[in-house]
Amino acid sequence: MKSLWDDKVAATFSDDDLAMRVYTSRLLGSSDDLVMHGGGNTSVKASTRDFFGNELDVLYVKGSGWDLKTIEKPGFPAIKLKETCMLAELETLSDPDMTRQLRALMLDPTAPSPSVEAILHAILPAKFIDHTHTDAIVTLSNNPKGEDILAEIFPDCLVLPYIMPGFILSRQVNEAIKQNDPSQYKGIILMHHGVFTYSEDAKVAYENMIELVTRAEEYIGAHGTAEHPTAQCEVDLLDLARIRKAVSEARGCAQLAMLDQTPDAQGFASLPKVADIATRGPITPDHVIRTKRIPAIIDTKPAEGVPEIAQFVADYKAYFEANNPGDLQILDPAPRVGIWRSGGSIAFGSSEKECNIIADIARHTRWAIQTGESIGGWEALPEKDIFELEYWVLEQAKLGKSSTPKPHQGKIAIVTGANSGIGKATCEALAADGAVVVGLDVNPEVVAQLTGSGMTGMVCDLTDSASINAAVEQVVTRYGGLDIVVCNAGIFKSGERIEDHTEQTWDQTLAINLTATQRFLTATIPYLKLGINASILVVGSRNFAAPGPGAAAYSVSKAGITQLARVAALELAADGVRVNVVHPDAVFDTALWTQEALAQSAARYGLTIEEYKSKNLLGREIRSTDVARLLSTVASDVFVATSGAQIPIDGGNDRVI
Ligand code: ZN
C-alpha cells in the first residue's frame, strides 16, 4: 500500500493539530482498502479553551455521520479527555450510559455524537490515533492460523483477541496497555476487527498504518494470491426480475436489485465451492448491519418463486431464534447480498445509495474470502459474535432513524418523452416519491435535463423497436426490474382539418403517439408482470372525450392509446399490473404548446391567450407538475384497487362531464 502523504498538501493543513487530523483522516478515508462506509475512525488530543476561557485537554474524535474521506473540522466533536479516560476504569458501563456520558462530556452539545470507539481513543497515550478495518490484515486474522501468522508478521505490535466493540473493548485495551506499554509497539491489532496506530506526530501514525498494511499485503503475495478467477456470462434479465420480486416480498417492500456482473463478481459466483466459502461470515462484524451475516446463494436458473430466498428467510429466522437472548425483536429477514451463480453479485436495497454501499462491501468480501482461501482458509467469527453486533443498539443506530418510507421507495420507473413538460415533471415527481426513474427521449438533451437525485436521462427513439428494447434492458440490468411505466411521449399538430391533413402529420402522429406506445408496452410488460404494485400510466388527452376541430390525427392517436390501455387493463389484471389513463387539458407549459399553436387555438375560440389558458370550469391553468403529481399518486398504493380508469385533469370541462 502506497503512502499518499504529500508535504506540500500537508503544509496547507498545518495551522493546528485538528487541521492535521483532518488531512491524514482524509488520506486514510481515500483508500477503500483501509476504510469503507464509516468503518474506521481517527482522533487527536489537544488543548482548547472552554466557554469561560479555561484551558482544557480534549479528545477530538470522529463524529457519527461523517466519512473520513471528506471529513472537516466540525466532523470531530471535542470531548473532555480526563473524564472520558475515567469511563474506561469503570467495572461496567451500559450502552445507554456510555452514549449519555459521552454526550455529556462534549464541549458543544449540538456537535455530532462521538464514535462508539471514543473511549478507546482517549486511553491510548498518544496524540494522533488512527484506526482502520483494513482488508489485508483482517483477512489474515480470519485465517485458521491467524494468530500465528499475525505474530510472525507483526512482532512489534500488540495483538489482542476479538471482543465486542464499545465499552468492553475499551476495557480490554485499557487492561492490556497497563501491562504492556503501548509506546513499545508500532500498533495494536484486534483480531477480526482492525488496527490501531498512534504517534505524537500525525505523519508517523499514518505512515505506520501504511507500513503495517503493506506487511500484510506482502505476506499475502508471498503465501497466497490476491488475484482471483474471472468469468463472463450472459444473464437472463427476467430471472433477475424474479429474484428481485422474491427479495422484495421477503423484506415487505420494493427493493432495487443492483447486479454486479463484472468479470471478478461473475468469477466468484461461478466457483463450484462458492456456496461453501461465501457463507461463513463477514470480513469484520461491523459489516453485518449492511449485508447481514451471509448472502443468499441463488442458482443460475432459479426455480419458480426463487425458493432460495424463502430458504434464506427460514435460515435467518432460525439464526435469530438460536441467538436471541430473549428480549429482542427480529429484524427483517431478507438478504442484502445475493450470490447469483455465474450471474454475479446482487445488492438488494431501498435506494441506490444503500445498494452501492452493499456492493462495495460485497466486492471487498469476495476478495478477502478468496485471498484467505489461497493462504490456508477462510474462517469468520462464530455466528454468536456476529449476531451480538447485528442486534447491538449502537450499531443499528449507525443506519439512522427509519423515517416513514416514501410511496415509491425501492421502485423502478420509466417515463417516455422526458425531456420537458409533463414527462420531465413526472420524472421529478416519481423521484421525489422515492423511485429510481429513467426518462427516455429522442432528444439527447434529456441526459442533461435529468440530473437530479434518482433520475437518469437516456436517449431512445420510440419509433424503433430495437432502441426501445435496448433502453428497457439497460434499465432492468441496472436496477433489477420494473414497476412503473409512464407512456407520455407524443406530438401535437393542430390547425390541419381532415381535408387538408398531410400524410406526414397523420403518419408521424400515429407512429409516435400510438404505435410507439404499443411497442413500448410490448417491451415492458414481461418485466412489469414481475414488478411490485406494478402500474402502467397512459397520458391521454381531453381531446379523447371532447375532441375539437383541426387535430384529427392527435385525437385519433389519443383515442387509440386509451383503447390500448383499456385492453391492457383487462389483459394484465390477473398479473397484478394496473393500467390507468390520465386525460390532461389546459397544460400549456409543455413543448407541445408553441406560442404559435397557442395563438391559433385561442383565435379559434375568439379568446386571448390568457383567457384560453384558463378556459375551464374551475378557471385555472393546469401545470405540468399538477399532472405529474397525479400520475405519481395513481401509481402509488392510494390507487391500489383501481385499474382501467380514466381520470381527467382538465380544470373541469363541461363537455367531458
Ligand atoms: Zn473499529
Coordinates of N, CA and C in Angstrom, one line a residue, residues 248-402:
S248 N -38.0 -8.6 -2.5 CA -38.9 -7.5 -2.1 C -40.0 -8.1 -1.2
E249 N -40.6 -9.2 -1.6 CA -41.6 -9.8 -0.8 C -41.1 -10.2 0.6
A250 N -39.9 -10.7 0.6 CA -39.3 -11.1 1.9 C -39.1 -9.9 2.8
R251 N -38.7 -8.8 2.2 CA -38.4 -7.6 3.0 C -39.7 -6.8 3.3
G252 N -40.8 -7.1 2.5 CA -42.1 -6.4 2.7 C -42.1 -5.1 2.1
C253 N -41.2 -4.8 1.2 CA -41.3 -3.5 0.4 C -40.4 -3.7 -0.8
A254 N -40.7 -2.8 -1.8 CA -39.9 -2.9 -3.1 C -38.4 -2.7 -2.8
Q255 N -37.6 -3.4 -3.5 CA -36.2 -3.4 -3.3 C -35.5 -3.2 -4.7
L256 N -34.5 -2.4 -4.8 CA -33.7 -2.4 -6.0 C -32.8 -3.7 -5.9
A257 N -32.5 -4.2 -7.1 CA -31.6 -5.4 -7.1 C -30.5 -5.0 -8.1
M258 N -29.4 -4.4 -7.6 CA -28.3 -3.9 -8.5 C -27.2 -5.0 -8.7
L259 N -27.2 -5.5 -9.9 CA -26.3 -6.6 -10.2 C -24.9 -6.1 -10.6
D260 N -23.9 -6.7 -9.9 CA -22.5 -6.5 -10.3 C -22.1 -7.7 -11.1
Q261 N -22.0 -7.5 -12.4 CA -21.7 -8.6 -13.3 C -20.3 -8.4 -13.9
T262 N -19.4 -7.7 -13.2 CA -18.0 -7.5 -13.6 C -17.4 -8.9 -13.6
P263 N -16.3 -9.1 -14.4 CA -15.7 -10.4 -14.5 C -15.3 -11.0 -13.2
D264 N -14.9 -10.1 -12.2 CA -14.5 -10.7 -10.9 C -15.7 -11.1 -10.1
A265 N -16.8 -10.4 -10.2 CA -18.0 -10.8 -9.5 C -18.5 -12.1 -10.1
Q266 N -18.5 -12.2 -11.4 CA -19.0 -13.5 -12.1 C -18.0 -14.6 -11.8
G267 N -16.7 -14.3 -11.7 CA -15.8 -15.3 -11.5 C -16.0 -16.0 -10.1
F268 N -16.3 -15.1 -9.1 CA -16.5 -15.6 -7.8 C -17.8 -16.4 -7.7
A269 N -18.9 -15.9 -8.4 CA -20.2 -16.5 -8.4 C -20.1 -17.9 -9.2
S270 N -19.1 -18.0 -10.0 CA -19.0 -19.3 -10.8 C -18.2 -20.3 -10.1
L271 N -17.6 -20.0 -9.0 CA -16.7 -21.0 -8.3 C -17.6 -22.2 -7.8
P272 N -17.2 -23.4 -8.1 CA -18.1 -24.6 -7.6 C -18.3 -24.6 -6.1
K273 N -17.3 -24.0 -5.4 CA -17.4 -24.1 -3.9 C -18.0 -22.8 -3.3
V274 N -18.6 -21.9 -4.2 CA -19.0 -20.6 -3.7 C -20.0 -20.7 -2.6
A275 N -20.9 -21.7 -2.6 CA -21.9 -21.7 -1.6 C -21.3 -22.0 -0.2
D276 N -20.2 -22.7 -0.2 CA -19.5 -23.0 1.0 C -18.7 -21.8 1.5
I277 N -17.8 -21.3 0.6 CA -16.9 -20.2 1.1 C -17.6 -18.9 1.3
A278 N -18.7 -18.6 0.6 CA -19.4 -17.3 0.7 C -20.3 -17.2 2.0
T279 N -20.5 -18.3 2.6 CA -21.5 -18.3 3.7 C -20.9 -18.6 5.0
R280 N -19.6 -18.2 5.2 CA -19.0 -18.4 6.5 C -19.1 -17.2 7.4
G281 N -19.3 -16.1 6.8 CA -19.5 -14.9 7.6 C -18.7 -13.7 7.0
P282 N -18.9 -12.5 7.6 CA -18.3 -11.3 7.0 C -16.9 -11.1 7.4
I283 N -16.2 -10.2 6.7 CA -14.8 -9.9 6.9 C -14.6 -9.4 8.4
T284 N -15.5 -8.4 8.7 CA -15.4 -7.8 10.0 C -16.9 -7.7 10.5
P285 N -17.2 -7.9 11.7 CA -18.6 -8.0 12.2 C -19.4 -6.7 11.9
D286 N -18.6 -5.6 11.8 CA -19.2 -4.3 11.5 C -20.1 -4.3 10.3
H287 N -19.7 -5.1 9.3 CA -20.4 -5.2 8.0 C -21.8 -5.8 8.1
V288 N -22.1 -6.5 9.2 CA -23.3 -7.2 9.3 C -24.6 -6.3 9.2
I289 N -24.5 -5.1 9.7 CA -25.7 -4.2 9.6 C -26.0 -3.8 8.2
R290 N -25.0 -3.9 7.3 CA -25.3 -3.5 5.9 C -25.6 -4.8 5.1
T291 N -25.0 -5.9 5.3 CA -25.0 -7.0 4.4 C -25.7 -8.2 5.0
K292 N -26.1 -8.2 6.3 CA -26.5 -9.4 7.1 C -25.3 -10.3 7.1
R293 N -25.4 -11.4 7.9 CA -24.2 -12.2 8.2 C -23.7 -12.9 6.9
I294 N -24.6 -13.4 6.1 CA -24.2 -14.2 4.9 C -25.1 -13.8 3.7
P295 N -24.7 -14.0 2.5 CA -25.5 -13.8 1.3 C -26.5 -14.9 1.1
A296 N -27.5 -14.7 0.2 CA -28.3 -15.8 -0.3 C -27.5 -16.3 -1.5
I297 N -27.5 -17.6 -1.7 CA -26.9 -18.2 -2.8 C -28.0 -18.7 -3.8
I298 N -28.0 -18.1 -5.0 CA -29.1 -18.3 -5.9 C -28.6 -19.1 -7.2
D299 N -29.4 -20.1 -7.6 CA -29.0 -20.9 -8.8 C -29.0 -20.0 -10.0
T300 N -28.2 -20.4 -11.0 CA -28.2 -19.7 -12.3 C -29.6 -19.6 -12.9
K301 N -30.3 -20.7 -12.8 CA -31.7 -20.7 -13.3 C -32.6 -21.0 -12.1
P302 N -33.0 -19.9 -11.3 CA -33.8 -20.2 -10.1 C -35.2 -20.8 -10.5
A303 N -35.7 -21.7 -9.7 CA -37.0 -22.3 -10.0 C -38.1 -21.2 -9.7
E304 N -39.3 -21.5 -10.1 CA -40.4 -20.7 -9.9 C -40.5 -20.1 -8.5
G305 N -40.6 -18.8 -8.3 CA -40.8 -18.3 -6.9 C -39.4 -18.1 -6.2
V306 N -38.3 -18.5 -6.8 CA -37.0 -18.4 -6.3 C -37.0 -19.0 -4.8
P307 N -37.0 -20.3 -4.7 CA -37.1 -20.9 -3.3 C -35.8 -20.6 -2.5
E308 N -34.7 -20.2 -3.1 CA -33.5 -19.9 -2.4 C -33.8 -18.7 -1.4
I309 N -34.7 -17.8 -1.8 CA -34.9 -16.6 -0.9 C -35.8 -17.1 0.3
A310 N -36.8 -17.9 0.0 CA -37.6 -18.5 1.1 C -36.7 -19.2 2.1
Q311 N -35.7 -20.0 1.5 CA -34.8 -20.7 2.4 C -33.9 -19.8 3.2
F312 N -33.5 -18.7 2.6 CA -32.7 -17.7 3.3 C -33.5 -17.1 4.5
V313 N -34.7 -16.8 4.2 CA -35.6 -16.3 5.3 C -35.8 -17.2 6.4
A314 N -36.0 -18.5 6.1 CA -36.2 -19.6 7.1 C -34.9 -19.7 7.9
D315 N -33.7 -19.7 7.2 CA -32.5 -19.8 7.9 C -32.2 -18.6 8.8
Y316 N -32.6 -17.4 8.3 CA -32.4 -16.2 9.2 C -33.2 -16.3 10.4
K317 N -34.4 -16.7 10.3 CA -35.3 -16.9 11.5 C -34.7 -17.9 12.5
A318 N -34.2 -19.0 11.9 CA -33.6 -20.0 12.8 C -32.4 -19.4 13.5
Y319 N -31.6 -18.6 12.8 CA -30.4 -17.9 13.4 C -30.8 -17.0 14.5
F320 N -31.9 -16.3 14.2 CA -32.4 -15.3 15.3 C -32.9 -16.1 16.5
E321 N -33.6 -17.1 16.3 CA -34.1 -17.9 17.4 C -33.0 -18.5 18.2
A322 N -32.0 -19.0 17.5 CA -30.8 -19.7 18.2 C -30.0 -18.7 19.0
N323 N -30.0 -17.4 18.7 CA -29.1 -16.5 19.3 C -29.8 -15.4 20.2
N324 N -31.1 -15.3 20.0 CA -31.9 -14.3 20.7 C -31.8 -14.6 22.2
P325 N -31.3 -13.6 23.0 CA -31.2 -13.8 24.5 C -32.6 -13.8 25.1
G326 N -33.6 -13.4 24.3 CA -35.0 -13.5 24.9 C -35.8 -12.2 24.7
D327 N -35.2 -11.1 24.6 CA -35.9 -9.9 24.6 C -35.8 -9.0 23.3
L328 N -35.3 -9.6 22.3 CA -35.0 -8.9 21.0 C -36.2 -9.1 20.0
Q329 N -36.4 -8.1 19.2 CA -37.3 -8.2 18.1 C -36.5 -8.5 16.8
I330 N -37.1 -9.5 16.1 CA -36.3 -9.8 14.8 C -36.4 -8.7 13.8
L331 N -35.2 -8.5 13.2 CA -35.2 -7.5 12.1 C -35.7 -8.2 10.8
D332 N -35.9 -7.4 9.7 CA -36.5 -8.1 8.6 C -35.5 -9.2 8.1
P333 N -36.1 -10.3 7.6 CA -35.2 -11.5 7.3 C -34.7 -11.5 5.9
A334 N -34.9 -10.5 5.1 CA -34.5 -10.5 3.7 C -33.0 -10.4 3.5
P335 N -32.4 -11.1 2.5 CA -31.0 -10.9 2.2 C -30.7 -9.5 1.7
R336 N -29.4 -9.1 1.9 CA -28.9 -7.8 1.3 C -28.0 -8.1 0.1
V337 N -27.4 -9.3 0.1 CA -26.5 -9.7 -1.0 C -27.0 -11.0 -1.5
G338 N -27.0 -11.1 -2.8 CA -27.3 -12.4 -3.5 C -26.0 -12.8 -4.3
I339 N -25.5 -14.0 -4.1 CA -24.5 -14.5 -5.0 C -25.3 -15.4 -6.0
W340 N -25.4 -14.8 -7.2 CA -26.2 -15.5 -8.2 C -25.2 -16.3 -9.1
R341 N -25.3 -17.6 -9.0 CA -24.3 -18.5 -9.6 C -24.2 -18.1 -11.1
S342 N -22.9 -17.9 -11.5 CA -22.5 -17.4 -12.8 C -23.0 -16.0 -13.2
G343 N -24.0 -15.5 -12.5 CA -24.6 -14.2 -12.9 C -23.8 -13.0 -12.2
G344 N -23.3 -13.2 -11.0 CA -22.6 -12.2 -10.3 C -23.1 -12.0 -8.9
S345 N -22.9 -10.8 -8.4 CA -23.3 -10.4 -7.1 C -24.4 -9.4 -7.1
I346 N -25.5 -9.6 -6.4 CA -26.6 -8.6 -6.4 C -26.7 -7.9 -5.1
A347 N -26.8 -6.6 -5.1 CA -27.0 -5.8 -3.9 C -28.5 -5.5 -3.8
F348 N -29.2 -5.8 -2.7 CA -30.6 -5.5 -2.6 C -30.7 -4.4 -1.6
G349 N -31.4 -3.3 -1.9 CA -31.6 -2.2 -1.0 C -32.7 -1.3 -1.4
S350 N -33.1 -0.3 -0.6 CA -34.2 0.5 -0.8 C -33.8 1.8 -1.6
S351 N -32.5 2.0 -1.8 CA -32.1 3.1 -2.6 C -30.8 2.8 -3.3
E352 N -30.4 3.6 -4.3 CA -29.1 3.4 -4.9 C -28.0 3.5 -4.0
K353 N -28.1 4.5 -3.0 CA -27.0 4.7 -2.1 C -26.8 3.4 -1.2
E354 N -27.9 2.9 -0.7 CA -27.8 1.7 0.1 C -27.2 0.5 -0.7
C355 N -27.6 0.4 -2.0 CA -27.1 -0.7 -2.8 C -25.6 -0.5 -3.1
N356 N -25.2 0.7 -3.3 CA -23.8 1.0 -3.6 C -22.9 0.6 -2.4
I357 N -23.4 0.9 -1.2 CA -22.6 0.6 0.0 C -22.5 -1.0 0.1
I358 N -23.6 -1.6 -0.1 CA -23.7 -3.1 0.0 C -22.8 -3.7 -1.1
A359 N -22.8 -3.1 -2.3 CA -22.0 -3.7 -3.4 C -20.5 -3.5 -3.1
D360 N -20.1 -2.4 -2.5 CA -18.7 -2.2 -2.1 C -18.3 -3.2 -1.1
I361 N -19.1 -3.4 -0.1 CA -18.7 -4.4 0.9 C -18.6 -5.8 0.3
A362 N -19.6 -6.1 -0.6 CA -19.6 -7.4 -1.2 C -18.3 -7.6 -2.0
R363 N -17.9 -6.6 -2.7 CA -16.7 -6.7 -3.5 C -15.4 -6.9 -2.7
H364 N -15.3 -6.2 -1.6 CA -14.2 -6.4 -0.6 C -14.3 -7.8 0.0
T365 N -15.5 -8.2 0.3 CA -15.7 -9.5 1.0 C -15.2 -10.7 0.1
R366 N -15.6 -10.6 -1.2 CA -15.2 -11.7 -2.1 C -13.7 -11.7 -2.3
W367 N -13.1 -10.6 -2.3 CA -11.6 -10.5 -2.4 C -11.0 -11.1 -1.1
A368 N -11.5 -10.8 0.0 CA -10.9 -11.3 1.3 C -11.1 -12.8 1.4
I369 N -12.3 -13.3 1.0 CA -12.6 -14.7 1.2 C -11.6 -15.5 0.3
Q370 N -11.5 -15.1 -1.0 CA -10.7 -15.8 -1.9 C -9.2 -15.7 -1.6
T371 N -8.8 -14.5 -1.1 CA -7.4 -14.4 -0.7 C -7.2 -15.3 0.5
G372 N -8.1 -15.3 1.5 CA -8.0 -16.1 2.7 C -7.9 -17.6 2.3
E373 N -8.7 -18.0 1.3 CA -8.7 -19.4 0.9 C -7.3 -19.8 0.3
S374 N -6.7 -18.8 -0.3 CA -5.4 -19.1 -1.0 C -4.3 -19.2 0.0
I375 N -4.5 -18.7 1.2 CA -3.4 -18.8 2.2 C -3.8 -19.7 3.4
G376 N -4.6 -20.7 3.1 CA -4.9 -21.7 4.2 C -6.3 -21.7 4.7
G377 N -7.2 -20.8 4.3 CA -8.6 -21.0 4.7 C -9.2 -19.7 5.1
W378 N -10.5 -19.7 5.1 CA -11.3 -18.5 5.5 C -12.2 -18.9 6.6
E379 N -12.1 -18.3 7.7 CA -12.8 -18.7 8.9 C -13.3 -17.4 9.6
A380 N -14.6 -17.1 9.5 CA -15.1 -15.9 10.1 C -15.4 -16.1 11.6
L381 N -15.8 -15.1 12.3 CA -16.2 -15.2 13.7 C -17.4 -16.1 13.8
P382 N -17.6 -16.8 15.0 CA -18.8 -17.6 15.2 C -20.0 -16.7 15.1
E383 N -21.2 -17.3 14.6 CA -22.4 -16.5 14.4 C -22.9 -15.8 15.6
K384 N -22.6 -16.3 16.8 CA -23.0 -15.7 18.0 C -22.4 -14.2 18.1
D385 N -21.1 -14.1 17.8 CA -20.5 -12.8 17.8 C -21.1 -11.8 16.8
I386 N -21.4 -12.4 15.6 CA -21.9 -11.5 14.5 C -23.3 -11.1 15.0
F387 N -24.1 -12.0 15.5 CA -25.4 -11.7 16.0 C -25.4 -10.6 17.0
E388 N -24.5 -10.7 17.9 CA -24.4 -9.7 19.0 C -24.2 -8.3 18.4
L389 N -23.4 -8.2 17.4 CA -23.1 -6.9 16.8 C -24.3 -6.5 15.9
E390 N -24.9 -7.4 15.2 CA -26.1 -7.1 14.3 C -27.2 -6.5 15.2
Y391 N -27.4 -7.0 16.4 CA -28.5 -6.6 17.2 C -28.1 -5.6 18.3
W392 N -26.8 -5.1 18.2 CA -26.3 -4.1 19.1 C -27.0 -2.7 18.8
V393 N -27.6 -2.1 19.8 CA -28.4 -0.9 19.5 C -27.5 0.2 18.9
L394 N -26.2 0.3 19.4 CA -25.4 1.4 18.9 C -25.0 1.1 17.5
E395 N -25.0 -0.1 17.1 CA -24.6 -0.5 15.7 C -25.8 -0.1 14.8
Q396 N -27.0 -0.5 15.2 CA -28.2 -0.2 14.4 C -28.4 1.3 14.3
A397 N -28.0 2.0 15.3 CA -28.1 3.5 15.3 C -27.3 4.1 14.1
K398 N -26.3 3.4 13.7 CA -25.5 3.9 12.6 C -26.3 4.0 11.3
L399 N -27.3 3.2 11.2 CA -28.1 3.2 9.9 C -29.1 4.4 9.9
G400 N -29.2 5.1 11.0 CA -30.0 6.3 11.1 C -31.5 5.9 11.4
K401 N -32.2 6.9 11.9 CA -33.6 6.6 12.3 C -34.4 6.3 11.1
S402 N -35.2 5.2 11.2 CA -36.0 4.9 10.0 C -37.2 5.9 9.9

